[in-house]
Amino acid sequence: MSGRKRTQISVPDNGDVDAVKPGTVKSQYFSKEGDPQRLGEEFFNQPCISLAKAFLGKVLVRWCADGTELRGRVVETEAYLGGEDKASHSAGGKCTERNTAMFMKPGTIYVYPIYGIYLCMNVSSQGEGAAVLLRALEPLHGLSLMRQLRTARRREGAWPLKDKQLCNGPSKLCQALDIPRCFDRRDLASDQGVVERDPQIGQQEPDFKEVVSASRIGIDSWGMGHQTPALQSAWSPLCECSGQTGRDTDSLTGQHCDIRLCVLLSGRM
C-alpha cells in the first residue's frame, strides 16, 4: 500500500513456550520466579466493576525475549458484565469460540481483534461472561521499544508520538507492549509472558486525586454512548486518554453496567 512503510522490530517470537531445554524455566519471556508484587488469583476473583476499579494504579509488565521489560500503569478501564449488558461480547450468556476466555476463571486474558488488524486485551472477573477491558496505560519503562512497536504500524511521515500517546487506547497499549493474539485464554495470575503487579517495593503507589466514571466508548449503537462533556485537561500528562469522559459518582457504587473508570493523578497536573 502506498504511503506506508514496513519496519522490522526486534520483539519476541511468540512460538511454543514448551520448547525449552531440560532443567530450564519453561518460558521464553524471562519470567521472574517468586515475584512478590505479582497479583494472584484472589485479586482477580471479584465482581467486574470492583475489578475495573481495582486495576487502576496497578502495573502491567511484559517481558521480551531479549530481556527488555515493558511496564505501564493502568489508568483507564471499562467493565463489561455479560448477561444483560448488550455491549458485551458475552451478551445473553452466549459463549463462542471467540469469547470463551470471558467464561473462564477470573484472571483469564481475553484478546480479540478489531477492524481485522488491531487487538484489545481484557481480563475476566467474577460473573458469567464478565470481563474488564484495559483501555489505557501510563508508560513507565521501555518507552523506546514501545515507540518502535507503535511506529511500525503508522504511516510514513506521521508526527512523532509523544510519551503520553504510546498507550492511550486499548489497541495502542497492545501494540506498545507487544500483546499477541496467542495470549488469549492465558492466566494473568501465572502467565510467564505478562503479569499484573502492585507497584514495586520502595515505589510509592500513585496518590489518586479521584476516580472518575463515565459512559463507555464506541457503543453508541447500543444506546449507551457519551452523555458527558470532555475533561481532557484534567488528565495526567503521562497518559493522554483518547476519549471523552465525565463525572458520574453514583455509578461507582451502583450496579450500572455502562461504566468506564478512569483515574486522575494528583501532583501531576
JSON list of C-alpha atoms in Angstrom, two decimals, residues 34-41 43-44 54-62 70-74 188-191 193-201 203-206:
[
{"chain": "A", "resi": 34, "resn": "GLY", "atom": "CA", "xyz": [8.67, -15.55, 43.31]},
{"chain": "A", "resi": 35, "resn": "ASP", "atom": "CA", "xyz": [7.66, -12.05, 42.21]},
{"chain": "A", "resi": 36, "resn": "PRO", "atom": "CA", "xyz": [6.43, -10.50, 45.50]},
{"chain": "A", "resi": 37, "resn": "GLN", "atom": "CA", "xyz": [4.42, -7.82, 43.70]},
{"chain": "A", "resi": 38, "resn": "ARG", "atom": "CA", "xyz": [2.59, -10.16, 41.36]},
{"chain": "A", "resi": 39, "resn": "LEU", "atom": "CA", "xyz": [-1.17, -10.09, 41.76]},
{"chain": "A", "resi": 40, "resn": "GLY", "atom": "CA", "xyz": [-2.62, -13.54, 42.39]},
{"chain": "A", "resi": 41, "resn": "GLU", "atom": "CA", "xyz": [-5.94, -15.24, 41.81]},
{"chain": "A", "resi": 43, "resn": "PHE", "atom": "CA", "xyz": [-7.10, -10.13, 43.20]},
{"chain": "A", "resi": 44, "resn": "PHE", "atom": "CA", "xyz": [-8.94, -11.06, 40.01]},
{"chain": "A", "resi": 54, "resn": "ALA", "atom": "CA", "xyz": [-9.03, -2.24, 41.45]},
{"chain": "A", "resi": 55, "resn": "PHE", "atom": "CA", "xyz": [-6.99, -2.36, 38.23]},
{"chain": "A", "resi": 56, "resn": "LEU", "atom": "CA", "xyz": [-6.39, 1.38, 38.38]},
{"chain": "A", "resi": 57, "resn": "GLY", "atom": "CA", "xyz": [-2.85, 2.11, 39.50]},
{"chain": "A", "resi": 58, "resn": "LYS", "atom": "CA", "xyz": [-1.64, -1.48, 39.01]},
{"chain": "A", "resi": 59, "resn": "VAL", "atom": "CA", "xyz": [1.34, -2.12, 36.73]},
{"chain": "A", "resi": 60, "resn": "LEU", "atom": "CA", "xyz": [1.15, -4.32, 33.63]},
{"chain": "A", "resi": 61, "resn": "VAL", "atom": "CA", "xyz": [4.54, -5.93, 32.90]},
{"chain": "A", "resi": 62, "resn": "ARG", "atom": "CA", "xyz": [5.59, -7.58, 29.64]},
{"chain": "A", "resi": 70, "resn": "LEU", "atom": "CA", "xyz": [7.97, -3.12, 29.26]},
{"chain": "A", "resi": 71, "resn": "ARG", "atom": "CA", "xyz": [5.82, -1.61, 32.01]},
{"chain": "A", "resi": 72, "resn": "GLY", "atom": "CA", "xyz": [2.76, 0.60, 32.14]},
{"chain": "A", "resi": 73, "resn": "ARG", "atom": "CA", "xyz": [0.40, 1.71, 34.91]},
{"chain": "A", "resi": 74, "resn": "VAL", "atom": "CA", "xyz": [-3.31, 1.12, 34.31]},
{"chain": "A", "resi": 188, "resn": "LEU", "atom": "CA", "xyz": [-2.74, -13.43, 34.15]},
{"chain": "A", "resi": 189, "resn": "ALA", "atom": "CA", "xyz": [-2.11, -14.72, 37.67]},
{"chain": "A", "resi": 190, "resn": "SER", "atom": "CA", "xyz": [0.51, -17.22, 36.47]},
{"chain": "A", "resi": 191, "resn": "ASP", "atom": "CA", "xyz": [1.48, -16.45, 32.86]},
{"chain": "A", "resi": 193, "resn": "GLY", "atom": "CA", "xyz": [4.98, -13.51, 29.45]},
{"chain": "A", "resi": 194, "resn": "VAL", "atom": "CA", "xyz": [2.82, -10.86, 31.06]},
{"chain": "A", "resi": 195, "resn": "VAL", "atom": "CA", "xyz": [1.85, -10.10, 34.67]},
{"chain": "A", "resi": 196, "resn": "GLU", "atom": "CA", "xyz": [-0.15, -7.61, 36.68]},
{"chain": "A", "resi": 197, "resn": "ARG", "atom": "CA", "xyz": [1.67, -6.12, 39.66]},
{"chain": "A", "resi": 198, "resn": "ASP", "atom": "CA", "xyz": [1.30, -3.86, 42.61]},
{"chain": "A", "resi": 199, "resn": "PRO", "atom": "CA", "xyz": [3.84, -1.02, 42.42]},
{"chain": "A", "resi": 200, "resn": "GLN", "atom": "CA", "xyz": [7.37, -2.24, 43.11]},
{"chain": "A", "resi": 201, "resn": "ILE", "atom": "CA", "xyz": [8.74, -2.38, 46.63]},
{"chain": "A", "resi": 203, "resn": "GLN", "atom": "CA", "xyz": [7.94, 2.67, 44.76]},
{"chain": "A", "resi": 204, "resn": "GLN", "atom": "CA", "xyz": [5.11, 4.78, 46.10]},
{"chain": "A", "resi": 205, "resn": "GLU", "atom": "CA", "xyz": [1.71, 3.94, 44.69]},
{"chain": "A", "resi": 206, "resn": "PRO", "atom": "CA", "xyz": [0.17, 6.92, 42.90]}
]
